[in-house]
Tab-separated table of C-alpha atoms in Angstrom:
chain	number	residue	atom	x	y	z
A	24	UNK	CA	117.069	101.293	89.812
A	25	UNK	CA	118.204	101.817	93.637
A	26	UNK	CA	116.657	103.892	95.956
A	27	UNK	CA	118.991	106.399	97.398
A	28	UNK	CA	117.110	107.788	100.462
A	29	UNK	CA	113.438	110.150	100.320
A	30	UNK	CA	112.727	111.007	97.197
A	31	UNK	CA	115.621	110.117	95.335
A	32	UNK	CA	116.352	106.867	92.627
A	33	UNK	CA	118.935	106.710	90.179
A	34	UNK	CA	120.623	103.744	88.186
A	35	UNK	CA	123.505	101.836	89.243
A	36	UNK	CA	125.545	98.702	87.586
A	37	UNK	CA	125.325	95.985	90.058
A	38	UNK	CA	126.556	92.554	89.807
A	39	UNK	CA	124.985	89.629	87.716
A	40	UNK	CA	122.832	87.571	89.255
A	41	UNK	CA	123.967	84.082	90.776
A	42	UNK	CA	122.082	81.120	92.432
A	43	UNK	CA	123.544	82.124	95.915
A	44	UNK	CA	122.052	85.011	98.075
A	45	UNK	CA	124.798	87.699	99.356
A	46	UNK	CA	124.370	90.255	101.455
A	47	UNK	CA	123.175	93.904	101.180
A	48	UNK	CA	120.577	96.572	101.549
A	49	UNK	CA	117.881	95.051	103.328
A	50	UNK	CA	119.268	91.468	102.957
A	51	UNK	CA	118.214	89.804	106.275
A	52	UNK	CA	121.460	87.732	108.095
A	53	UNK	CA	119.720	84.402	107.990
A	54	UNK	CA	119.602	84.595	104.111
A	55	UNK	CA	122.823	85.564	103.390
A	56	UNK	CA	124.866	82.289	101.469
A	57	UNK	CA	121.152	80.634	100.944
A	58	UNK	CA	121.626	78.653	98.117
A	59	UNK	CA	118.803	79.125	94.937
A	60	UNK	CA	119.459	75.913	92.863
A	61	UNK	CA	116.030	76.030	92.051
A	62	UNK	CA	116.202	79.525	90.332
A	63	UNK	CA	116.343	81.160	87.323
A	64	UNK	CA	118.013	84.166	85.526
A	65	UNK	CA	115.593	86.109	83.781
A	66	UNK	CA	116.481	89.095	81.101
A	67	UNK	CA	113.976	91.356	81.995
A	68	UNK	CA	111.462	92.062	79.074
A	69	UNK	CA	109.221	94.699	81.130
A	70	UNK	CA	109.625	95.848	85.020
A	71	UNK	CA	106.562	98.272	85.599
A	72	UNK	CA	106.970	101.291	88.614
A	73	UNK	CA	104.183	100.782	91.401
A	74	UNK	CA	102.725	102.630	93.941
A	75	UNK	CA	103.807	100.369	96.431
A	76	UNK	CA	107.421	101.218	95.147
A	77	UNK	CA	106.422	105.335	95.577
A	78	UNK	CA	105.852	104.720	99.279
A	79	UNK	CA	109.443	103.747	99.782
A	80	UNK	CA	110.841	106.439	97.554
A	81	UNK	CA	109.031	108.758	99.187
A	82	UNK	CA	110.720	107.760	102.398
A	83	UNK	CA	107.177	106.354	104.139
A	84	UNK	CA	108.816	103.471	105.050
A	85	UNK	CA	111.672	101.745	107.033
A	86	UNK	CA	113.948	100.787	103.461
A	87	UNK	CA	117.079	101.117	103.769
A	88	UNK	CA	119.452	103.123	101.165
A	89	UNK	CA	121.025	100.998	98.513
A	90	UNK	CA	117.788	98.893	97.850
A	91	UNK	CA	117.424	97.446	94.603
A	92	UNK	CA	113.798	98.231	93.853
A	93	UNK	CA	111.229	96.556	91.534
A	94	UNK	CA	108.708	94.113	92.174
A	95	UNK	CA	106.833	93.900	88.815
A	96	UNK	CA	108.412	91.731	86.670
A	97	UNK	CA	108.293	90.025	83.029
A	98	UNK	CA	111.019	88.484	81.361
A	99	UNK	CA	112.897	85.996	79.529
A	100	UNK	CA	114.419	83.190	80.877
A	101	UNK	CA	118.138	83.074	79.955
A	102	UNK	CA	120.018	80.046	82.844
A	103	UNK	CA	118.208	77.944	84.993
A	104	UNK	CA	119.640	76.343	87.941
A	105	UNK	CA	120.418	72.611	88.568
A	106	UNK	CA	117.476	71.472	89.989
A	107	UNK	CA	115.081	73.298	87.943
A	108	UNK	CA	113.168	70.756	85.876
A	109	UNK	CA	110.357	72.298	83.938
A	110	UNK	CA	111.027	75.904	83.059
A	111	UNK	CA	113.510	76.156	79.965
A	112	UNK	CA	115.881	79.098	78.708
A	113	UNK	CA	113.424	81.053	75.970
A	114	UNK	CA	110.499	80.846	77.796
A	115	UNK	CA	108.913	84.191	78.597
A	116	UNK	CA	107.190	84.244	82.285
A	117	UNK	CA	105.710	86.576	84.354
A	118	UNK	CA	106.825	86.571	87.760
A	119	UNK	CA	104.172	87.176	90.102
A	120	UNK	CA	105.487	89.264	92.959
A	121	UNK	CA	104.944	86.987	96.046
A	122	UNK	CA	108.323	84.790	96.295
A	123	UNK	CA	106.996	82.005	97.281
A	124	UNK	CA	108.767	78.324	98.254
A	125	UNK	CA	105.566	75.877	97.212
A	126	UNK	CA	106.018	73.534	100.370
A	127	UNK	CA	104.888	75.367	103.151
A	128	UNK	CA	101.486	74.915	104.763
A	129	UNK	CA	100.486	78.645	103.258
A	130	UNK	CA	101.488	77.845	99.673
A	131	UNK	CA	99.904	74.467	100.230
A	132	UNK	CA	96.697	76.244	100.530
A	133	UNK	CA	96.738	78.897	98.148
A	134	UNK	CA	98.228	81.841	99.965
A	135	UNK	CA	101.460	82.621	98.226
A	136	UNK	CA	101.429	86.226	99.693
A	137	UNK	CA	102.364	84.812	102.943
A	138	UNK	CA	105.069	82.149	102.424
A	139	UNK	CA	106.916	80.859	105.469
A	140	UNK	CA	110.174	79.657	104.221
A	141	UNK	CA	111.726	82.794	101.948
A	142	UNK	CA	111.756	85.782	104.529
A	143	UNK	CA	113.102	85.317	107.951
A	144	UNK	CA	111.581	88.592	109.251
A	145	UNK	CA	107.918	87.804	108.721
A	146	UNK	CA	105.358	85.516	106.663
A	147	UNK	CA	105.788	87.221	103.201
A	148	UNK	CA	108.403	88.308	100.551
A	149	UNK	CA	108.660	90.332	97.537
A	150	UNK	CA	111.346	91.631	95.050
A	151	UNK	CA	113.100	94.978	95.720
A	152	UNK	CA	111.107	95.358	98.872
A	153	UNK	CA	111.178	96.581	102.753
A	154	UNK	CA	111.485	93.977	105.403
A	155	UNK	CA	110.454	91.466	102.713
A	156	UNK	CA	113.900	89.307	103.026
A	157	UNK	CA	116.346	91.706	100.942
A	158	UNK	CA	115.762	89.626	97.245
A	159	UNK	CA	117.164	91.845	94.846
A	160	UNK	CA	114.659	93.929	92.344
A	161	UNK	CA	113.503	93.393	88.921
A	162	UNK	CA	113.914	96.965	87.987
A	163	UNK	CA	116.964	96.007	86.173
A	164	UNK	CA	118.511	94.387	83.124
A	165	UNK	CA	118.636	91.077	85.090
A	166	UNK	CA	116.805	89.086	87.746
A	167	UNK	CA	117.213	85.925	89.875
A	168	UNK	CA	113.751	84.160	90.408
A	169	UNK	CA	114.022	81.528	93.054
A	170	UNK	CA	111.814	78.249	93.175
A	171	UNK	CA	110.921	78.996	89.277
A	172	UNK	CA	109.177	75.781	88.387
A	173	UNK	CA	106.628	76.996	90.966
A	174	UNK	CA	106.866	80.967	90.788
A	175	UNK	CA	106.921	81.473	87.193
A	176	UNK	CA	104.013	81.381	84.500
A	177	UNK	CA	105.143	80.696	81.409
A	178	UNK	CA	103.011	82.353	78.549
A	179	UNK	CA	102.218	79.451	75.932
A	180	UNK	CA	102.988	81.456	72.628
A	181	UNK	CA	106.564	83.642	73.069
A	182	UNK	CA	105.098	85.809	69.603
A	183	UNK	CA	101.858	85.985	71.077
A	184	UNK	CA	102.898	87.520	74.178
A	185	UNK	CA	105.379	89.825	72.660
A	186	UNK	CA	102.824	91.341	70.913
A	187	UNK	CA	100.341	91.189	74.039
A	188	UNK	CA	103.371	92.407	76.277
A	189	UNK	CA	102.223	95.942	77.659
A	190	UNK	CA	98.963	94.034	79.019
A	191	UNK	CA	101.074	90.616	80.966
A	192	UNK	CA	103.261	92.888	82.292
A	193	UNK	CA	100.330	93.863	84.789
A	194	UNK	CA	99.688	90.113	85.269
A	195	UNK	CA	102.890	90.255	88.044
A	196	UNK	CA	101.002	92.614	90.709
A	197	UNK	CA	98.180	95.240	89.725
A	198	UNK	CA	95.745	93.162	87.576
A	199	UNK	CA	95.921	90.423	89.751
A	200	UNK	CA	95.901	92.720	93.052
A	201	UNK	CA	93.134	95.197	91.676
A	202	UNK	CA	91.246	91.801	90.853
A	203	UNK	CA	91.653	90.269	94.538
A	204	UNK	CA	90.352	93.425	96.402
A	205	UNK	CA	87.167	92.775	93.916
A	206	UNK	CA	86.882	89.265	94.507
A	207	UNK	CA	87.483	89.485	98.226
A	208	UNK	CA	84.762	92.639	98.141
A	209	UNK	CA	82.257	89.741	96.838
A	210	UNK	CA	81.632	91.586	93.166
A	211	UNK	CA	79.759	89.811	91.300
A	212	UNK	CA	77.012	89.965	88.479
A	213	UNK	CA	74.796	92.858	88.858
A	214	UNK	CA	77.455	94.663	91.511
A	215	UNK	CA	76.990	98.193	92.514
A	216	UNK	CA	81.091	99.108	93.039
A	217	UNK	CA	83.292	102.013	94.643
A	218	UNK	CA	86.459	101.759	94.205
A	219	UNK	CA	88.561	104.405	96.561
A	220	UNK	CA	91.458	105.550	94.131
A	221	UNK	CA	92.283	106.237	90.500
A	222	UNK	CA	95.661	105.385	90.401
A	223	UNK	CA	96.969	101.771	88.377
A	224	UNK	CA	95.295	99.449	91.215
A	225	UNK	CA	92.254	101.685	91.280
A	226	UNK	CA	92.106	101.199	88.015
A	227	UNK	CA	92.928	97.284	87.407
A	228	UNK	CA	90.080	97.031	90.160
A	229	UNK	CA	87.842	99.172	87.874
A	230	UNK	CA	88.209	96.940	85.139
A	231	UNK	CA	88.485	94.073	87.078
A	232	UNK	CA	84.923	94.887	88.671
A	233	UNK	CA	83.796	95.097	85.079
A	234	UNK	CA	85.319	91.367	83.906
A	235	UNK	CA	83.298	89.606	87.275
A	236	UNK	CA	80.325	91.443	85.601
A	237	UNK	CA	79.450	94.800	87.772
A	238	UNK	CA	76.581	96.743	86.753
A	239	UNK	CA	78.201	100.110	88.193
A	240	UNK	CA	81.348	100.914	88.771
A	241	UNK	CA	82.202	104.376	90.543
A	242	UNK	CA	85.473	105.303	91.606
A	243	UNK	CA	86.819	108.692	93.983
A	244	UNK	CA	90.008	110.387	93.661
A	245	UNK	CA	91.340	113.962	94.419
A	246	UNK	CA	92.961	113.791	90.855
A	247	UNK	CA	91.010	114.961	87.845
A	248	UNK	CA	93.615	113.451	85.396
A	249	UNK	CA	93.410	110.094	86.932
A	250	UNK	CA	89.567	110.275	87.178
A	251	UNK	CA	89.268	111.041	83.485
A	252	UNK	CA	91.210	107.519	82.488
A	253	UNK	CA	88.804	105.902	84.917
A	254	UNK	CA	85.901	107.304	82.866
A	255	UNK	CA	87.723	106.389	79.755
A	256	UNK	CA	86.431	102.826	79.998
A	257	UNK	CA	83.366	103.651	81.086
A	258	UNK	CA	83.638	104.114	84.925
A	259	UNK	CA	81.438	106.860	87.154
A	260	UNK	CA	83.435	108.791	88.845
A	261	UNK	CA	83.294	111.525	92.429
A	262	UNK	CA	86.093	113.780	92.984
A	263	UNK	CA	86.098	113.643	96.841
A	264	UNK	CA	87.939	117.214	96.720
A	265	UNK	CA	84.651	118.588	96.223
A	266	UNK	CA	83.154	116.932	99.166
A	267	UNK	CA	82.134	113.725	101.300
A	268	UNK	CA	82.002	110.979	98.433
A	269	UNK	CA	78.765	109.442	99.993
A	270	UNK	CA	76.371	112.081	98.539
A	271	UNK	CA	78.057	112.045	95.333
A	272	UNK	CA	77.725	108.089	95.211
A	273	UNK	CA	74.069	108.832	96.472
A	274	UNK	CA	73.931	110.953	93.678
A	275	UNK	CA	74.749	109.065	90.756
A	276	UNK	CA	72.913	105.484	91.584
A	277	UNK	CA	70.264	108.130	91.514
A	278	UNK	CA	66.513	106.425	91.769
A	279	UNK	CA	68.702	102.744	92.612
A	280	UNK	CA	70.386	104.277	95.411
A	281	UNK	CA	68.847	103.667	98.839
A	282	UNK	CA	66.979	105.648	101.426
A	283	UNK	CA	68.510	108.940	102.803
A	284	UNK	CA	70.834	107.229	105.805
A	285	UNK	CA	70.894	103.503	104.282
A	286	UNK	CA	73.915	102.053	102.466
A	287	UNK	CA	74.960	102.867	98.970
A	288	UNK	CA	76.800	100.152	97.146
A	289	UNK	CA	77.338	96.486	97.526
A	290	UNK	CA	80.891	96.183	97.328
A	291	UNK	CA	84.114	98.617	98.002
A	292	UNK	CA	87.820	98.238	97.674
A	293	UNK	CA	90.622	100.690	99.167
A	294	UNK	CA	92.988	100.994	96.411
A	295	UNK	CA	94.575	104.429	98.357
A	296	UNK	CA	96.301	102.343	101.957
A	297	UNK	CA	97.975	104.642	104.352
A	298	UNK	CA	98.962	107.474	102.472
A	299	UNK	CA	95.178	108.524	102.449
A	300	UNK	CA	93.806	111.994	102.259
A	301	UNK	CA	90.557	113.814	103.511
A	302	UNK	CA	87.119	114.871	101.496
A	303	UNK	CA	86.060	118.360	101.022
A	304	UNK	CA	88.041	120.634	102.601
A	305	UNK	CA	90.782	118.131	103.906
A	306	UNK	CA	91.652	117.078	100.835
A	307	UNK	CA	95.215	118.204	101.513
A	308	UNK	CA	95.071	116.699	105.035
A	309	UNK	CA	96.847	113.217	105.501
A	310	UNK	CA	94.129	111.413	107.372
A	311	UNK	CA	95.298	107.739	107.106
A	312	UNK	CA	91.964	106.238	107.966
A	313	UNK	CA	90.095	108.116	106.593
A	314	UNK	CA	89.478	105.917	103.140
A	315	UNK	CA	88.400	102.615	105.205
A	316	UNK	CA	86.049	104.751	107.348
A	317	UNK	CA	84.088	106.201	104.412
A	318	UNK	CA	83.580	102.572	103.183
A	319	UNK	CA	82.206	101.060	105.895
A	320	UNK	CA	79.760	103.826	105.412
A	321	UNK	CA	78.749	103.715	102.001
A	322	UNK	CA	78.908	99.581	102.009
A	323	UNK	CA	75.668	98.102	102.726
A	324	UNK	CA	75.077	95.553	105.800
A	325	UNK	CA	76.644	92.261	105.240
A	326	UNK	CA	78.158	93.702	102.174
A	327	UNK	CA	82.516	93.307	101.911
A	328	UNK	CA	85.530	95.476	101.718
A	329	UNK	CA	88.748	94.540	99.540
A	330	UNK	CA	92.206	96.532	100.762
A	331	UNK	CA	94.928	95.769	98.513
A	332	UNK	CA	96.123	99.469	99.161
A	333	UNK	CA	99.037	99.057	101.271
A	334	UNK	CA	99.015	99.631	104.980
A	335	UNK	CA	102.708	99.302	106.854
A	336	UNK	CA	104.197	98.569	110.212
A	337	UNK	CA	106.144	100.939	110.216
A	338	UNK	CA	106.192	104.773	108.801
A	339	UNK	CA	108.332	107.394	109.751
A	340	UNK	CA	106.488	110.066	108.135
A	341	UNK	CA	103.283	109.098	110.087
A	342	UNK	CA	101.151	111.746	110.854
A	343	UNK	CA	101.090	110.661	114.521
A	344	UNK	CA	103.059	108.522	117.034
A	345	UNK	CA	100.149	105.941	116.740
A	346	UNK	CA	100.014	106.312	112.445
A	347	UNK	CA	103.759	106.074	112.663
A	348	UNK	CA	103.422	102.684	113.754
A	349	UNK	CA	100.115	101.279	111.623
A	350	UNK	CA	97.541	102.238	114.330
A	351	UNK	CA	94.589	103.571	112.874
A	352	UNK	CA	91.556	105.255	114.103
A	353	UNK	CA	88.608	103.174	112.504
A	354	UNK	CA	85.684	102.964	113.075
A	355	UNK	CA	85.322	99.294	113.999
A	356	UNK	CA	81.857	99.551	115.623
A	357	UNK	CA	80.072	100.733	112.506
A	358	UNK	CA	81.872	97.674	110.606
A	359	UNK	CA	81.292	95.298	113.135
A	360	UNK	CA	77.603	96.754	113.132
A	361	UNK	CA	76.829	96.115	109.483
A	362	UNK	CA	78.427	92.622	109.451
A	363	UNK	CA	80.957	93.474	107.044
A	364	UNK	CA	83.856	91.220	106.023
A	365	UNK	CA	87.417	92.671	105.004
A	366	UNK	CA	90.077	90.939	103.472
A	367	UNK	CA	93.584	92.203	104.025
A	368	UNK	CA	96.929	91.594	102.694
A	369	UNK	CA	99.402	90.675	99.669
A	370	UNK	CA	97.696	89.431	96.683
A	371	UNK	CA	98.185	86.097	96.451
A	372	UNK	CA	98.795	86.670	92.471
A	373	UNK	CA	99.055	82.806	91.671
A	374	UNK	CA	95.627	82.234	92.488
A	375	UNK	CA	94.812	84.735	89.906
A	376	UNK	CA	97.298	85.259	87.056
A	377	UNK	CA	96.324	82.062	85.001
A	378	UNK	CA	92.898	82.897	84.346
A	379	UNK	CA	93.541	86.382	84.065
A	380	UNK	CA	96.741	85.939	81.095
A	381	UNK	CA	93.539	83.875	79.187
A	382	UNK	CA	91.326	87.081	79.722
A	383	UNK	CA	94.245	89.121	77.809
A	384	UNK	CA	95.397	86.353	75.259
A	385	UNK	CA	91.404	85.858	73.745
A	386	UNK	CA	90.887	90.129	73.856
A	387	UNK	CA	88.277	89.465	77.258
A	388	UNK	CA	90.180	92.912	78.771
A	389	UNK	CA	92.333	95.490	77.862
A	390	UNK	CA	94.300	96.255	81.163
A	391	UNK	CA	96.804	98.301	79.019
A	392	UNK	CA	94.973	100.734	77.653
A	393	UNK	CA	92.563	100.925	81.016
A	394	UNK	CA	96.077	102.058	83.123
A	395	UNK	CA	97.642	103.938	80.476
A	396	UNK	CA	100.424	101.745	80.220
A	397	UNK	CA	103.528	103.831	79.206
A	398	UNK	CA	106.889	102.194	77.877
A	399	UNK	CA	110.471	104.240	79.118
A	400	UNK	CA	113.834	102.723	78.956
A	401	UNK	CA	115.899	102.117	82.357
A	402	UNK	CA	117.669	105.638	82.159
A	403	UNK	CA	114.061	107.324	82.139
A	404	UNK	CA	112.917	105.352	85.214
A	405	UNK	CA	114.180	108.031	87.450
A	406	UNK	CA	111.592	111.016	85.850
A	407	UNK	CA	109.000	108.263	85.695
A	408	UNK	CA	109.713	108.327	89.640
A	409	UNK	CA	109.260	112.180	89.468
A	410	UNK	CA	106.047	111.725	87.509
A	411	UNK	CA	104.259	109.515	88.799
A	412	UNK	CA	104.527	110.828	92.297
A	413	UNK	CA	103.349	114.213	90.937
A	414	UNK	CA	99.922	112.396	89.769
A	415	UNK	CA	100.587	111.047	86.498
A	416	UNK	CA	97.497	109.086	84.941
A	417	UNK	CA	100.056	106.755	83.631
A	418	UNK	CA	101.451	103.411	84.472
A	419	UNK	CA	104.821	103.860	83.408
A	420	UNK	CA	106.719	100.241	82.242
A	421	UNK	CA	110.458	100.272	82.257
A	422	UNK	CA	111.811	98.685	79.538
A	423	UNK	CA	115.188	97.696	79.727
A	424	UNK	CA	116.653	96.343	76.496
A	425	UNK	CA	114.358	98.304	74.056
A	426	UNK	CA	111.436	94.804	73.487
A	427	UNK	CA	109.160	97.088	73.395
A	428	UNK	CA	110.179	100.077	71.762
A	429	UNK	CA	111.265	97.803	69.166
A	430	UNK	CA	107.943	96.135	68.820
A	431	UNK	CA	106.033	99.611	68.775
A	432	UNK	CA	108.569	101.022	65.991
């Protein structure tokens, strides 16, 4: 699945994978000839379409044409290289989306969103992504995963996961990341929860919010469609077309909710990032800052703010000069004010994905059916594009040799 330029994707053979990086699309110089010895060839089982992914197509960022897109991946491993000990052809992994080495100082300590040593143009890498190093994408037949004895997690029961596979395919990024902005928003037992935006991480959030035991969870979107599968599992929901999503908040916490003027909720995660829109009557407005301002408002003092929606350096549809280049107009003060702590950044999926595959395997969680999970084959991927940027409540998973379909039938 290569993206062609704004707003266009279509499916092209490209070459098998090998243990050497060459160049193309997006490949940064210094990687070009790296050697991967300590990868692995995967035959991709499920490779979901993300949000993240929609940005790019959608020509809000600086990809270039020709990229090999795909980030979310699950699969099979088929060839390992030489100095892979561990990780053996059969095993089915999920491949959390970070690349990360496991000898740097940041993997040392737990933050695998920010390697050092796999992207020469900043801390960070992904798969099929801008300025993230140029590693080719999952959404494909097949997929190289360096440093695999570290990266991959192998599920412990190939049958078991087969059947389980439309709910580990979210273990590579949305689960994980929806999960993280919840932590990092200090959830908890008894939690009163907004969650800005009902589309797949909105809704892994949601549910996530629900596993670390929230009492309420409400989330806002413009889209009805997408707000009904939030209520499907039990969430409140505000459509914040219909106005300022404080009063509706205020509104259903009813006789818990504070004072007139006092904070609303104890936690709050941006699932939307910089493709934001107004409340009310500017729905249709692109106001990029206009999801992290609300929060600050509706979170009470000392309370925390999660933002796994993505914000970029650099976007050429920006609605201004200072937009274009990931300068926002917040409103610092009022955080600062209330003492709130926000948490930035990639997921750091390792930290997460272990515990999170047990939630699945012993029936603690149904992520699948919470996101809508939707199987299409590799050829469909391009109207799955078209769908899902038009709104779709659905989280569509590509699946490229028919596992799935061939499960379901």
């Amino acid at each position: 699945m290569v993206y062609e330029g704004p707003g266009r994707v279509e499916v092209h053979d490209i070459d098998y994978p090998t243990y050497d990086l060459k160049d193309g699309p997006g490949v940064n110089k210094a990687n070009i000839g790296r050697k991967v010895r300590h990868g692995a060839i995967l035959k991709t089982v499920t490779t979901n379409i993300c949000g993240s992914d929609q940005h790019m197509v959608r020509g809000r960022t600086t990809a270039p044409e020709g990229l090999v897109l795909g980030h979310e991946i699950t699969g099979e491993v088929v060839d390992v290289g030489p100095d892979v000990e561990y990780v053996k052809v059969g095993d089915v992994c999920s491949v959390p989306f970070n690349i990360a080495c496991g000898r740097c100082r940041n993997c040392k300590e737990g933050k695998t969103g920010i390697c050092l040593n796999v992207n020469p143009d900043r801390p960070g890498s992904a798969y099929g992504y801008v300025d993230m190093g140029g590693w080719v994408g999952g959404q494909a037949e097949y997929v190289l995963v360096p440093y695999a004895d570290w990266n991959l997690l192998r599920f412990p029961d190939r049958d078991q996961a087969l059947e389980k596979i439309l709910d580990l395919t979210m273990l590579s990024d949305i689960f994980p990341t929806g999960y993280h902005g919840c932590v990092s928003a200090g959830v908890t037992t008894g939690s009163t929860v907004y969650v800005a935006g009902a589309g797949p991480v909105g809704l892994a959030a949601a549910t996530s919010a629900y596993l670390l035991g929230a009492a309420v969870v409400i989330v806002g979107d413009l889209n009805e469609e997408r707000l009904a599968q939030a209520r499907s599992f039990g969430c409140e929901t505000v459509n914040v077309a219909q106005g300022d999503p404080v009063e509706q908040v205020r509104q259903i916490l009813g006789h818990d909710a504070p004072a007139i003027g006092e904070p609303l909720v104890d936690a709050a995660v941006d699932a939307v990032g910089f493709e934001a829109r107004g409340h009310g009557q500017n729905a249709q407005t692109e106001m990029p800052a206009t999801v992290l301002n609300s929060l600050m408002t509706m979170t009470r003092a000392g309370g925390a703010i999660g933002i796994p929606g993505l914000y970029v350096t650099g976007d050429p549809g920006g609605v201004d000069e200072a937009a274009k280049e990931g300068s926002l107009s917040l409103r610092l003060g009022l955080g600062w004010a209330k003492s709130h702590s926000f948490v930035t950044g990639q997921c750091p999926v390792m930290k997460y994905n272990r515990n999170l595959m047990m939630a699945i395997l012993h029936d603690r969680v149904q992520i699948a059916k919470n996101v809508n999970a939707t199987p299409i084959s590799l050829d469909q991927a391009p109207r799955g594009y078209q769908e899902f940027d038009q709104g779709a409540a659905r989280k569509y998973v590509i699946d490229p040799h028919g596992v799935v379909g061939k499960r379901a039938a």
